[in-house]
Amino acid sequence: MLANGKPELLVPASSLDVLKVAVMYGADAVYIGGELYGLRAKAKNFSNEDIKKGIEFAHKYGKRVFVTANITAHNRDLEGVRKYFEELKEIKPDALIISDPGVFTIAKEVCPEIEIHVSTQANNVNYATYLFWQRQGAKRVVSARELSVAEIKDIRANIPDDLEIETFVHGAMCISYSGRCLLSNYFTGRDANLGACTHPCRWKYHIVEESRPGEYLPIEENERGTYIFNSKDLCMIEHIPDLVDAGIDSFKIEGRMKTALYVADVARTYRQAIDDYFESPKLYESKKDYYMEEISKCTYRQFTTGFFYGPTTHETQIYDNNTYVRGYVFLGIIREVDEEGYALIEQKNKFCVGDEIEIMKPSGENVTVKVLDMKNEKGEKVESCPHPGELVKILLSETPDVMNLIRVKEENK
């Protein structure tokens, strides 16, 4: 819990740019992965230099940065883990997120001054487990996603006030028990528990009866097969009062491989919802439709409340496709604005002079503007920027601010 009595809003970041977006759009803390020992090997991840820069940026705004080191470590990993923690000791992140007891022990030995948070990968489902980790020196324990609101509230009642509970409240959910999945390893040789998951839970499956080889039976009545492990995305923005009542100290957003647009949209909307609730529960209740409208503008895979209100049912899964719903397309982040009002961006998706696009501001305001002019890196006028990664200067009908995001409705692409 923060000093102001509100739960912390903990937001993921895949890169230094996204960390800055998270901070500017409402996060109280940001969790990131270094180049080693986190569970998102395919994310861009942070070099030690970027971790240092990210911490400096976050601390400037009074925010914190946590570094994940939550692999299930093998013998061959331990020497490298120790060296990595020696490097992090000098960089001074605010906390380390760890699941493996051996890695936990090394962190305590090497950098005892850094908080240790126990990852959801450790399958923390009862108050005795929380108390165990506190005795080892943990400051915070991340609840397993299989817990209900009632179970979390019961944990809170049976642990000391200074032991913090962190809980995922939004984002993609792994189909395996608290993320302990072997599908990726089995199918591709890439181990999810070492950070290299290929998400085979999103693939299409059929049943084959042993005596009828080659005769594929759909698991649901659907001629295209079924995505039997394909979970909907968790979304608890309509249930902030229940999460607060349960005594959760940190609301965690999933998504260390997501775009800056996702991070900005989700962070900004949960920031508004939390602040509105603490200002006035009636205000919060009156704006639920608005929160859902805003949260649906980023990429998502339908929504569910997961395990929070009891065991999941078939309604929690998506059986007919593995695609995301995408309301808006990310165009770029405003890096700087010159004296003439031209904004510099690294373009993410194509747009053209004359297009109507939207400026997304940290305040919650969305401003529809027109693209009046565009210049390439050489200063030459161009009509569009078709290649992702291009640096372009754009003149809009309203001048944006640095760190504003720009996006366009999917239907207008």
Coordinates of C-alpha atoms in Angstrom, one line a residue:
M1 CA 0.0 0.0 0.0
L2 CA 1.3 3.5 -0.8
A3 CA 1.7 6.2 1.8
N4 CA -1.5 7.8 0.5
G5 CA -3.5 4.7 1.4
K6 CA -4.1 3.7 -2.2
P7 CA -2.9 0.4 -3.7
E8 CA 0.2 0.6 -5.8
L9 CA -0.4 0.4 -9.6
L10 CA 2.4 -1.8 -11.0
V11 CA 2.9 -1.7 -14.7
P12 CA 5.2 -3.7 -17.1
A13 CA 7.7 -2.3 -19.5
S14 CA 9.5 -4.1 -22.3
S15 CA 12.0 -1.3 -23.1
L16 CA 13.3 2.0 -21.7
D17 CA 10.8 4.0 -23.9
V18 CA 7.9 1.9 -22.6
L19 CA 9.1 2.4 -19.0
K20 CA 9.0 6.1 -19.5
V21 CA 5.5 5.8 -20.9
A22 CA 4.4 3.7 -17.9
V23 CA 5.7 6.3 -15.5
M24 CA 4.1 9.2 -17.4
Y25 CA 0.7 7.5 -17.8
G26 CA 0.1 6.7 -14.2
A27 CA 2.2 3.8 -12.9
D28 CA 3.4 4.0 -9.3
A29 CA 6.0 1.3 -10.0
V30 CA 7.3 -0.5 -13.1
Y31 CA 8.6 -4.0 -13.4
I32 CA 11.1 -4.9 -16.1
G33 CA 13.4 -7.8 -17.2
G34 CA 17.1 -7.6 -17.6
E35 CA 18.8 -9.5 -20.4
L36 CA 19.2 -12.5 -18.1
Y37 CA 17.1 -14.7 -15.8
G38 CA 13.6 -13.2 -16.4
L39 CA 10.7 -15.1 -17.8
R40 CA 10.3 -13.1 -21.0
A41 CA 13.3 -14.1 -23.2
K42 CA 11.5 -12.8 -26.3
A43 CA 10.9 -9.4 -24.9
K44 CA 13.4 -6.7 -25.8
N45 CA 14.5 -6.5 -22.2
F46 CA 16.9 -4.1 -20.6
S47 CA 20.7 -3.9 -20.7
N48 CA 22.2 -2.9 -17.4
E49 CA 22.8 0.6 -18.7
D50 CA 19.1 0.9 -19.6
I51 CA 18.1 -0.4 -16.2
K52 CA 20.2 2.3 -14.6
K53 CA 18.6 5.0 -16.9
G54 CA 15.1 3.6 -16.2
I55 CA 15.6 3.8 -12.5
E56 CA 16.9 7.3 -12.7
F57 CA 13.9 8.4 -14.8
A58 CA 11.4 6.7 -12.5
H59 CA 13.0 8.0 -9.3
K60 CA 12.8 11.5 -10.8
Y61 CA 9.0 11.2 -10.7
G62 CA 8.9 9.4 -7.4
K63 CA 8.2 6.0 -8.9
R64 CA 9.9 2.7 -8.3
V65 CA 11.5 0.0 -10.6
F66 CA 11.5 -3.8 -9.9
V67 CA 13.6 -6.3 -11.8
T68 CA 12.4 -9.8 -12.6
A69 CA 14.8 -12.7 -12.0
N70 CA 12.1 -15.4 -11.7
I71 CA 13.4 -18.3 -13.8
T72 CA 13.4 -21.8 -12.4
A73 CA 17.2 -22.1 -12.1
H74 CA 19.3 -25.1 -13.0
N75 CA 22.8 -25.7 -11.5
R76 CA 24.4 -24.1 -14.6
D77 CA 22.5 -20.9 -13.9
L78 CA 23.6 -20.3 -10.3
E79 CA 27.1 -18.8 -10.9
G80 CA 25.7 -16.4 -13.5
V81 CA 22.8 -15.4 -11.2
R82 CA 25.3 -14.5 -8.5
K83 CA 27.3 -12.3 -10.9
Y84 CA 24.1 -10.7 -12.2
F85 CA 23.0 -9.8 -8.7
E86 CA 26.5 -8.3 -8.0
E87 CA 25.9 -6.0 -11.0
L88 CA 22.3 -5.1 -9.9
K89 CA 23.7 -4.3 -6.4
E90 CA 25.5 -1.4 -7.9
I91 CA 22.5 -0.3 -10.1
K92 CA 20.1 -0.4 -7.1
P93 CA 16.7 -1.4 -8.4
D94 CA 13.9 -1.0 -5.8
A95 CA 13.1 -4.7 -5.7
L96 CA 13.9 -8.1 -7.2
I97 CA 11.1 -10.5 -8.3
I98 CA 12.2 -14.0 -7.6
S99 CA 10.5 -17.5 -7.5
D100 CA 13.3 -20.0 -7.1
P101 CA 14.5 -20.6 -3.4
G102 CA 18.1 -20.9 -4.6
V103 CA 18.0 -17.7 -6.5
F104 CA 16.3 -16.1 -3.5
T105 CA 19.1 -17.2 -1.2
I106 CA 21.8 -15.8 -3.5
A107 CA 20.0 -12.5 -3.7
K108 CA 19.9 -12.3 0.1
E109 CA 23.6 -13.0 0.3
V110 CA 24.7 -10.6 -2.5
C111 CA 22.3 -7.7 -2.2
P112 CA 20.5 -7.8 1.2
E113 CA 19.6 -4.1 0.9
I114 CA 17.3 -4.7 -2.1
E115 CA 13.7 -5.8 -1.4
I116 CA 12.8 -9.3 -2.6
H117 CA 9.3 -10.0 -3.9
V118 CA 8.3 -13.6 -4.4
S119 CA 6.9 -14.2 -7.9
T120 CA 3.6 -15.7 -8.8
Q121 CA 5.6 -18.5 -10.3
A122 CA 6.2 -19.8 -6.8
N123 CA 2.5 -20.7 -6.6
N124 CA 1.6 -18.8 -3.5
V125 CA -2.0 -19.8 -2.6
N126 CA -2.2 -19.8 1.3
Y127 CA -1.2 -17.6 4.2
A128 CA 1.3 -20.2 5.6
T129 CA 3.3 -19.9 2.4
Y130 CA 3.2 -16.1 2.7
L131 CA 4.5 -16.4 6.3
F132 CA 7.2 -18.8 5.2
W133 CA 8.5 -16.3 2.6
Q134 CA 8.4 -13.5 5.1
R135 CA 10.6 -15.5 7.5
Q136 CA 13.1 -15.9 4.6
G137 CA 13.2 -12.1 4.2
A138 CA 10.6 -11.4 1.6
K139 CA 8.9 -8.0 1.7
R140 CA 6.1 -8.9 -0.7
V141 CA 4.5 -12.1 -2.1
V142 CA 2.7 -12.2 -5.5
S143 CA -0.5 -14.2 -5.2
A144 CA -1.2 -17.1 -7.6
R145 CA -3.8 -16.2 -10.2
E146 CA -5.9 -19.2 -9.0
L147 CA -7.0 -17.4 -5.8
S148 CA -10.4 -15.8 -5.3
V149 CA -11.1 -12.4 -3.8
A150 CA -12.3 -14.2 -0.6
E151 CA -9.1 -16.3 -0.4
I152 CA -6.9 -13.2 -0.7
K153 CA -8.9 -11.5 2.0
D154 CA -8.4 -14.5 4.2
I155 CA -4.6 -14.4 3.6
R156 CA -4.6 -10.7 4.5
A157 CA -6.3 -11.5 7.8
N158 CA -3.7 -14.0 8.7
I159 CA -0.4 -12.2 7.8
P160 CA 1.2 -9.1 9.3
D161 CA 0.3 -5.7 7.9
D162 CA 3.9 -5.2 6.7
L163 CA 3.9 -8.2 4.4
E164 CA 2.6 -6.9 1.1
I165 CA 0.2 -8.7 -1.2
E166 CA 0.7 -8.2 -5.0
T167 CA -2.0 -9.5 -7.4
F168 CA -2.4 -9.6 -11.1
V169 CA -5.6 -7.6 -12.0
H170 CA -5.3 -7.3 -15.8
G171 CA -3.8 -9.0 -18.8
A172 CA -3.2 -12.3 -20.4
M173 CA -3.5 -15.5 -18.3
C174 CA -1.4 -18.6 -18.7
I175 CA -3.5 -21.8 -18.9
S176 CA -1.1 -23.7 -16.7
Y177 CA -1.1 -23.6 -12.9
S178 CA 0.4 -20.2 -12.1
G179 CA 2.5 -20.3 -15.3
R180 CA 4.2 -23.7 -14.7
C181 CA 3.7 -24.9 -18.3
L182 CA 5.6 -27.6 -20.2
L183 CA 3.8 -27.3 -23.6
S184 CA 6.3 -25.0 -25.1
N185 CA 9.2 -27.2 -24.0
Y186 CA 7.4 -30.4 -25.3
F187 CA 6.5 -29.0 -28.7
T188 CA 9.5 -26.7 -29.5
G189 CA 12.2 -27.4 -27.0
R190 CA 11.8 -23.8 -25.7
D191 CA 11.2 -23.8 -21.9
A192 CA 8.6 -21.4 -20.6
N193 CA 10.1 -21.7 -17.1
L194 CA 13.4 -20.4 -18.5
G195 CA 11.7 -17.5 -20.3
A196 CA 11.4 -18.8 -23.8
C197 CA 7.6 -19.7 -24.1
T198 CA 6.2 -20.0 -27.6
H199 CA 2.6 -19.8 -26.4
P200 CA 1.4 -23.1 -27.8
C201 CA -1.7 -22.7 -25.6
R202 CA -3.0 -20.3 -28.4
W203 CA -2.6 -23.0 -31.1
K204 CA -5.5 -25.0 -32.6
Y205 CA -6.2 -28.5 -31.2
H206 CA -8.3 -31.6 -32.1
I207 CA -8.9 -34.9 -30.3
V208 CA -7.8 -38.1 -32.1
E209 CA -9.2 -41.4 -30.9
E210 CA -6.5 -44.1 -30.6
S211 CA -8.1 -46.6 -33.0
R212 CA -9.0 -44.0 -35.6
P213 CA -5.6 -42.4 -36.5
G214 CA -6.0 -39.4 -38.8
E215 CA -9.7 -38.9 -37.8
Y216 CA -9.7 -35.5 -36.1
L217 CA -12.5 -34.7 -33.7
P218 CA -13.1 -31.1 -32.7
I219 CA -13.4 -30.6 -28.9
E220 CA -16.2 -28.2 -29.4
E221 CA -18.7 -28.4 -32.3
N222 CA -16.7 -26.3 -34.6
E223 CA -15.4 -27.5 -38.0
R224 CA -12.3 -25.4 -37.6
G225 CA -11.1 -27.1 -34.4
T226 CA -10.8 -25.4 -31.1
Y227 CA -8.3 -23.4 -29.2
I228 CA -8.9 -25.3 -26.0
F229 CA -6.2 -23.6 -23.9
N230 CA -6.8 -20.1 -25.2
S231 CA -7.8 -18.0 -22.1
K232 CA -9.5 -14.7 -22.3
D233 CA -7.7 -11.7 -20.8
L234 CA -8.2 -10.8 -17.1
C235 CA -9.8 -7.5 -16.5
M236 CA -10.8 -6.3 -13.0
I237 CA -11.3 -2.6 -13.6
E238 CA -15.0 -2.9 -12.8
H239 CA -14.2 -4.5 -9.4
I240 CA -11.7 -2.1 -7.8
P241 CA -13.8 -2.0 -4.5
D242 CA -13.5 -5.8 -4.1
L243 CA -9.8 -5.7 -4.6
V244 CA -9.3 -2.9 -2.1
D245 CA -11.5 -4.6 0.4
A246 CA -9.4 -7.8 0.0
G247 CA -6.4 -5.9 1.3
I248 CA -4.3 -6.1 -1.9
D249 CA -1.3 -3.7 -1.7
S250 CA -0.3 -3.8 -5.3
F251 CA -2.4 -4.1 -8.5
K252 CA -0.3 -5.7 -11.1
I253 CA -0.8 -5.4 -14.9
E254 CA 0.5 -8.3 -17.1
G255 CA 2.3 -7.5 -20.3
R256 CA 6.1 -7.3 -20.4
M257 CA 5.9 -8.0 -24.2
K258 CA 3.2 -5.5 -24.9
T259 CA 3.5 -2.2 -26.8
A260 CA 3.7 1.3 -25.5
L261 CA 0.1 1.9 -26.6
Y262 CA -1.1 -1.1 -24.4
V263 CA 0.9 0.1 -21.4
A264 CA -0.3 3.7 -21.8
D265 CA -3.9 2.8 -22.2
V266 CA -4.1 0.3 -19.4
A267 CA -2.0 2.3 -16.9
R268 CA -3.9 5.5 -17.6
T269 CA -7.3 3.8 -17.3
Y270 CA -6.5 2.0 -14.0
R271 CA -4.9 5.1 -12.7
Q272 CA -8.2 7.0 -13.3
A273 CA -10.3 4.2 -11.8
I274 CA -8.2 3.9 -8.6
D275 CA -8.1 7.7 -8.1
D276 CA -11.8 8.1 -8.8
Y277 CA -12.7 5.3 -6.4
F278 CA -10.7 6.9 -3.6
E279 CA -12.1 10.3 -4.3
S280 CA -15.7 9.0 -4.4
P281 CA -17.1 5.5 -4.8
K282 CA -20.1 7.0 -6.5
L283 CA -17.9 8.8 -9.0
Y284 CA -16.2 5.4 -9.7
E285 CA -19.5 3.6 -10.1
S286 CA -20.7 6.3 -12.5
K287 CA -17.7 5.9 -14.8
K288 CA -17.5 2.1 -15.2
D289 CA -18.8 2.2 -18.8
Y290 CA -16.1 4.8 -19.6
Y291 CA -13.3 2.7 -18.0
M292 CA -14.4 -0.4 -20.1
E293 CA -14.6 1.7 -23.3
E294 CA -11.1 3.1 -22.7
I295 CA -9.5 -0.2 -21.7
S296 CA -11.0 -1.8 -24.8
K297 CA -9.1 0.6 -27.1
C298 CA -5.8 -1.3 -26.7
T299 CA -5.2 -4.8 -28.0
Y300 CA -6.9 -7.5 -25.9
R301 CA -8.3 -11.1 -26.1
Q302 CA -11.9 -10.6 -24.7
F303 CA -12.3 -10.1 -20.9
T304 CA -12.9 -12.3 -17.9
T305 CA -12.6 -12.0 -14.1
G306 CA -10.6 -15.2 -14.0
F307 CA -10.6 -17.0 -10.6
F308 CA -11.5 -14.0 -8.5
Y309 CA -15.1 -15.1 -8.1
G310 CA -14.7 -18.8 -8.0
P311 CA -13.5 -21.6 -10.3
T312 CA -13.4 -20.7 -14.0
T313 CA -15.8 -22.2 -16.5
H314 CA -15.9 -22.8 -20.3
E315 CA -16.9 -19.1 -20.5
T316 CA -13.3 -18.1 -19.6
Q317 CA -11.9 -19.7 -22.8
I318 CA -12.0 -18.7 -26.4
Y319 CA -12.8 -21.6 -28.7
D320 CA -13.0 -20.2 -32.2
N321 CA -9.9 -18.1 -32.8
N322 CA -6.6 -17.1 -31.3
T323 CA -6.5 -13.5 -32.5
Y324 CA -6.7 -10.3 -30.5
V325 CA -9.3 -7.6 -30.6
R326 CA -7.6 -4.4 -31.7
G327 CA -9.5 -1.1 -31.5
Y328 CA -6.6 1.3 -32.3
V329 CA -3.3 1.1 -34.1
F330 CA -0.2 2.5 -32.5
L331 CA 1.6 5.1 -34.6
G332 CA 4.4 6.4 -32.3
I333 CA 5.6 8.4 -29.3
I334 CA 6.3 12.1 -29.5
R335 CA 10.0 12.4 -28.8
E336 CA 10.5 16.1 -29.2
V337 CA 8.7 19.2 -30.6
D338 CA 10.6 21.9 -32.5
E339 CA 9.9 25.7 -32.6
E340 CA 7.8 25.3 -35.7
G341 CA 5.5 22.8 -34.0
Y342 CA 6.8 19.7 -35.9
A343 CA 6.8 16.6 -33.7
L344 CA 9.5 13.9 -34.0
I345 CA 8.4 10.3 -33.8
E346 CA 9.8 6.9 -34.6
Q347 CA 6.9 5.6 -36.7
K348 CA 5.4 2.3 -35.7
N349 CA 2.7 1.9 -38.4
K350 CA 1.9 3.6 -41.6
F351 CA -0.1 6.8 -41.8
C352 CA -0.4 9.7 -44.3
V353 CA -0.7 13.4 -44.6
G354 CA -4.4 14.3 -44.4
D355 CA -5.2 11.4 -42.1
E356 CA -7.2 12.0 -38.9
I357 CA -5.4 10.5 -35.9
E358 CA -5.6 10.8 -32.2
I359 CA -3.3 12.3 -29.6
M360 CA -3.4 10.3 -26.3
K361 CA -2.5 12.4 -23.3
P362 CA -1.5 11.2 -19.8
S363 CA -4.3 13.4 -18.3
G364 CA -6.9 11.1 -19.9
E365 CA -7.7 13.4 -22.8
N366 CA -7.9 12.1 -26.3
V367 CA -7.6 14.7 -29.0
T368 CA -8.5 14.0 -32.7
V369 CA -6.2 15.9 -35.0
K370 CA -5.3 16.1 -38.7
V371 CA -1.9 15.4 -40.1
L372 CA -1.0 18.6 -42.0
D373 CA 2.6 17.9 -43.1
M374 CA 5.3 15.3 -42.8
K375 CA 9.1 15.4 -43.3
N376 CA 11.6 12.5 -43.4
E377 CA 15.0 12.4 -41.7
K378 CA 16.6 14.5 -44.4
G379 CA 14.0 17.2 -44.0
E380 CA 12.2 16.4 -47.3
K381 CA 8.5 16.6 -47.5
V382 CA 6.8 13.2 -47.8
E383 CA 3.2 12.1 -48.0
S384 CA 3.5 9.0 -45.8
C385 CA 5.9 7.0 -43.7
P386 CA 5.4 3.4 -44.8
H387 CA 8.3 1.7 -43.1
P388 CA 8.2 1.0 -39.4
G389 CA 11.2 2.5 -37.5
E390 CA 11.5 5.6 -39.7
L391 CA 12.1 8.8 -37.9
V392 CA 9.7 11.4 -39.2
K393 CA 8.6 14.9 -38.3
I394 CA 4.9 15.6 -38.4
L395 CA 2.9 18.8 -38.2
L396 CA -0.5 18.3 -36.6
S397 CA -3.6 20.6 -36.3
E398 CA -2.9 20.7 -32.6
T399 CA 0.6 20.6 -31.2
P400 CA 1.3 17.5 -28.9
D401 CA 3.5 17.4 -25.9
V402 CA 6.7 15.2 -25.5
M403 CA 5.7 11.7 -24.4
N404 CA 2.2 12.0 -25.9
L405 CA 1.3 8.9 -27.9
I406 CA -0.4 9.0 -31.3
R407 CA -2.8 6.3 -32.6
V408 CA -5.5 5.8 -35.1
K409 CA -8.7 3.8 -35.1
E410 CA -8.3 0.3 -36.6
E411 CA -11.3 1.0 -38.8
N412 CA -9.7 4.0 -40.3
K413 CA -6.5 2.1 -41.4

